[in-house]
DNA sequence: TTGTAGGCGTTATCAC
DNA sequence: GTGATAACGCCTACAA
């Protein structure tokens, strides 16, 4: 059942049917009714491929994230999908993994789908250092379609970044711990991504501004898995620390487990702050103090921005969003 | 840059270019080389819309789930996406919510995209009772494209179901608790979906076969949120139970919190079993005994099956998969 | 082995 | 207000 069939049945031309489909004003109400009736009756649906071919768009946005099974990204994808759908867009999802090669491959493949825009979720896409950010493939992609980063920053034509101010958040979280008497604060992270580095900067600045030394032994990298973190900490008996700032709740919960295993009291003996304010943060005992980086806000702003860009409006290429420290029971300030 | 441009530059016809693109055997190696070179140089990519129009397929699978921010579904989507990509398919994601009307709407909208197949994740799509399963919209969809259910069962032409045997799993979990001396086991659930009902059946069968009464007061419905469950249990001081069988880990963790609040020892005073073996299950203290319903296996089997169906092969319309009880520290059997 | 021509189902630009 | 008709870019008989 195509536009010709409908035209024939309604006794009009395909042009008129097309106009009705697109609700053009220059069709008489009478013929509109007539054509609509025929369409209903035969439950006709315009062929999206044909339409796509003509308009060079299928109203589809590509979303790439390293791993949707990660809570943070799953939530982000959920927010994005909802907001995009409100605007009438569909989502193609691609989970790229964390390796540079796979990320480049993902971008390349998804671009072939002629998406209207591309969203990259997670700071892994923002590269490592400021100089060589390894993000040229993204700038290249931006020549074909607008690119939107969630929680990462890349400068370039046609690329837009919305990110949370992790440096600030880390600074004030760590400052809080220092001001409540902590002297040896462990920085616990699972990555060297853009946002992880920002958190590290905030951590170090807090130490420096409070006159504490920045020690290499107090920076620990691990997998973001509860038991993994617990065990790695248990294995380093010699390492002394009275507080932990983790860049993800999973690692913070691992630290809670470690404290239990060693009989340490939280927060008296060990103060802990997580990141992301995920479900996990209210599962452990005591419940985690954690940084909420307002994923929903980031996502909604990104989509709203995108719609403006697609409409040809001017838009800021860089939007920082403030984090919120959610105080629960693993800190005493 | 389209097929005509490439043809002109390579000094061949568009038919030949098309053959090269599709790696047809009836092109001489020499012209293949030549054409490929030109394509590389201009980094030509065939227009997927045009191809879709001709072939009536864009190699895209629709995935609908009620909510990707839910851990179980996020994992499922992740597994599905990976497997589908191995076969060269893309995924369109749609989060429908749980309301019947929205689910129907989601299916209707995604069908318009002319996907090659549809996957429905979660037993909410399988309806409630055996008689009126409210799934006619799915059978209707199956007239247009093959439909695959993950963890739900619907009978119908062109619909395929892969599901875990939740009745069995619930039966043996609850039996374990009874045999270790529990007499009043609370059934805690957040839904009346197909799989939730199966779990309830298993729970009731275990009680009956062990000579225990099936009591309405011991069936409790709640939201799948840690604090919500804790508070609802605290609010029912009069309710007596010595074990809890929860249909999701989130509610089981809520029960752990409840036990802490009341000073109950786990598992001595209260034995708890969760469901899904999610991240949450190792976050609380003590860690949860839980049922692993092998989501990865369900997903992989679904995709493999789908590929056979798309190739016109015959395939079983119904595949049950066994669950595994993961024993941790909230039970004593 | 290669080329020509028709079809896929729209939208958009003209005329009328 | 409505109707022809030409794109859109690819695939694939059929012909050579």
Coordinates of C-alpha atoms in Angstrom, one line a residue, chain B residues 117-308:
Chain B
X117 CA 12.6 -7.5 13.4
X118 CA 11.4 -6.4 16.8
X119 CA 12.7 -7.4 20.2
X120 CA 10.6 -6.8 23.4
X121 CA 12.6 -7.0 26.5
X122 CA 10.9 -7.8 29.8
X123 CA 7.9 -9.8 30.8
X124 CA 5.7 -6.8 31.0
X125 CA 5.0 -7.4 27.3
X126 CA 3.7 -10.8 27.9
X127 CA 0.5 -9.7 29.6
X128 CA -1.1 -10.7 32.8
X129 CA -3.3 -13.7 32.7
X130 CA -3.3 -16.7 30.4
X131 CA -6.8 -16.0 29.0
X132 CA -6.7 -12.3 28.2
X133 CA -3.0 -11.5 27.9
X134 CA -3.5 -8.0 26.4
X135 CA -0.9 -8.9 23.8
X136 CA -3.0 -8.7 20.7
X137 CA -1.1 -5.6 19.6
X138 CA 2.0 -7.7 19.6
X139 CA 0.4 -10.4 17.5
X140 CA -0.7 -7.7 15.2
X141 CA 2.8 -6.3 14.9
X142 CA 4.0 -9.8 14.1
X143 CA 2.1 -9.7 10.9
X144 CA 4.5 -7.1 9.7
X145 CA 7.8 -8.2 11.2
X146 CA 9.0 -11.1 13.3
X147 CA 8.7 -10.4 17.1
X148 CA 11.0 -11.8 19.7
X149 CA 10.2 -11.8 23.4
X150 CA 12.8 -11.8 26.0
X151 CA 11.6 -13.3 29.2
X152 CA 8.0 -13.5 28.4
X153 CA 5.8 -15.9 26.5
X154 CA 3.2 -15.2 23.9
X155 CA 1.8 -17.6 21.4
X156 CA 1.2 -16.5 17.9
X157 CA 2.3 -16.6 14.3
X158 CA 5.7 -15.1 13.8
X159 CA 6.3 -14.4 17.5
X160 CA 9.2 -16.2 19.3
X161 CA 9.7 -16.4 23.0
X162 CA 12.9 -17.1 25.0
X163 CA 12.3 -17.0 28.7
X164 CA 13.8 -18.2 32.0
X165 CA 12.0 -20.9 34.0
X166 CA 11.1 -18.6 36.8
X167 CA 8.5 -20.9 38.3
X168 CA 11.1 -23.6 38.9
X169 CA 13.6 -21.1 40.2
X170 CA 11.2 -19.7 42.7
X171 CA 10.1 -23.1 43.7
X172 CA 13.6 -24.3 44.6
X173 CA 14.6 -21.0 46.2
X174 CA 11.5 -21.0 48.5
X175 CA 11.8 -24.7 49.1
X176 CA 15.4 -24.2 50.3
X177 CA 14.2 -21.6 52.8
X178 CA 11.4 -23.9 54.0
X179 CA 13.7 -26.8 54.4
X180 CA 16.0 -24.7 56.5
X181 CA 13.2 -24.0 58.9
X182 CA 11.4 -20.9 57.6
X183 CA 7.6 -20.9 58.2
X184 CA 6.4 -17.5 57.2
X185 CA 7.9 -16.4 53.9
X186 CA 7.0 -13.1 52.5
X187 CA 6.5 -12.8 48.7
X188 CA 7.6 -9.3 47.7
X189 CA 7.0 -8.1 44.2
X190 CA 6.6 -5.0 42.2
X191 CA 4.6 -6.3 39.3
X192 CA 2.0 -8.7 37.9
X193 CA 3.9 -9.4 34.8
X194 CA 4.2 -12.8 33.2
X195 CA 7.4 -13.6 35.0
X196 CA 6.3 -12.2 38.3
X197 CA 3.3 -14.4 38.1
X198 CA 5.5 -17.4 37.4
X199 CA 7.6 -16.6 40.4
X200 CA 4.4 -16.4 42.5
X201 CA 3.3 -19.8 41.2
X202 CA 6.6 -21.3 42.2
X203 CA 6.4 -19.7 45.6
X204 CA 2.9 -21.0 46.2
X205 CA 3.8 -24.5 45.0
X206 CA 6.7 -24.7 47.3
X207 CA 4.5 -23.8 50.2
X208 CA 1.8 -26.2 49.3
X209 CA 4.1 -29.1 48.7
X210 CA 5.7 -28.6 52.1
X211 CA 2.4 -28.4 53.8
X212 CA 2.5 -24.7 54.6
X213 CA -0.5 -22.4 54.1
X214 CA -0.6 -19.8 51.3
X215 CA -1.5 -16.6 53.0
X216 CA -2.7 -13.4 51.4
X217 CA -1.1 -11.3 54.1
X218 CA 2.3 -12.7 53.1
X219 CA 2.1 -11.3 49.6
X220 CA 3.2 -7.8 49.4
X221 CA 3.5 -5.5 46.4
X222 CA 5.8 -2.5 46.4
X223 CA 8.0 -0.3 44.2
X224 CA 11.4 -1.7 43.3
X225 CA 13.2 0.9 45.3
X226 CA 15.4 0.3 48.3
X227 CA 14.1 2.9 50.7
X228 CA 10.5 2.5 49.6
X229 CA 10.6 -1.2 50.5
X230 CA 12.4 -0.6 53.8
X231 CA 9.9 2.0 54.9
X232 CA 6.8 0.0 53.8
X233 CA 8.1 -2.9 55.9
X234 CA 8.8 -0.8 58.8
X235 CA 5.3 0.6 58.6
X236 CA 3.8 -2.8 59.0
X237 CA 5.1 -3.7 62.4
X238 CA 2.3 -6.2 62.9
X239 CA 3.3 -8.4 60.0
X240 CA 5.3 -11.4 61.1
X241 CA 7.7 -13.2 58.7
X242 CA 11.0 -15.0 59.0
X243 CA 12.0 -15.0 55.4
X244 CA 11.5 -12.9 52.2
X245 CA 11.5 -14.0 48.6
X246 CA 11.8 -10.8 46.5
X247 CA 11.2 -10.8 42.7
X248 CA 14.0 -8.2 42.3
X249 CA 17.3 -7.5 44.0
X250 CA 16.3 -3.9 44.7
X251 CA 13.5 -5.0 46.9
X252 CA 15.7 -7.6 48.6
X253 CA 18.2 -4.9 49.5
X254 CA 15.3 -2.8 50.9
X255 CA 14.6 -5.8 53.1
X256 CA 18.2 -5.9 54.3
X257 CA 17.8 -2.3 55.2
X258 CA 14.7 -3.0 57.0
X259 CA 16.4 -5.8 59.0
X260 CA 19.1 -3.4 60.0
X261 CA 16.6 -0.8 61.1
X262 CA 14.9 -3.3 63.3
X263 CA 18.1 -4.9 64.6
X264 CA 17.2 -8.3 63.0
X265 CA 20.1 -10.7 62.3
X266 CA 20.5 -11.9 58.7
X267 CA 20.0 -14.8 58.0
X268 CA 19.3 -16.0 61.6
X269 CA 16.2 -13.8 62.2
X270 CA 15.4 -13.1 58.6
X271 CA 16.4 -15.0 55.5
X272 CA 16.3 -13.2 52.2
X273 CA 16.5 -14.1 48.5
X274 CA 16.6 -11.6 45.7
X275 CA 16.3 -12.0 41.9
X276 CA 18.5 -11.1 38.9
X277 CA 22.0 -11.3 40.5
X278 CA 22.5 -7.6 39.8
X279 CA 25.3 -5.4 40.9
X280 CA 23.1 -4.4 43.9
X281 CA 23.3 -7.9 45.3
X282 CA 26.9 -7.5 46.2
X283 CA 26.6 -4.0 47.5
X284 CA 24.6 -4.6 50.7
X285 CA 25.7 -6.3 53.8
X286 CA 25.4 -9.2 54.1
X287 CA 25.5 -9.8 50.4
X288 CA 22.4 -11.2 48.8
X289 CA 21.5 -14.8 47.9
X290 CA 19.8 -14.2 44.5
X291 CA 18.5 -16.0 41.4
X292 CA 20.5 -15.5 38.3
X293 CA 18.2 -15.7 35.4
X294 CA 21.1 -15.8 32.9
X295 CA 20.1 -12.7 30.9
X296 CA 23.1 -13.0 28.6
X297 CA 22.1 -16.5 27.5
X298 CA 18.5 -15.3 26.9
X299 CA 19.8 -12.5 24.7
X300 CA 22.3 -14.4 22.7
X301 CA 19.8 -17.2 22.0
X302 CA 17.3 -14.6 20.9
X303 CA 19.6 -13.0 18.4
X304 CA 20.9 -16.2 17.1
X305 CA 17.4 -17.4 16.6
X306 CA 16.4 -14.2 14.9
X307 CA 19.1 -14.5 12.4
X308 CA 17.9 -18.0 11.5

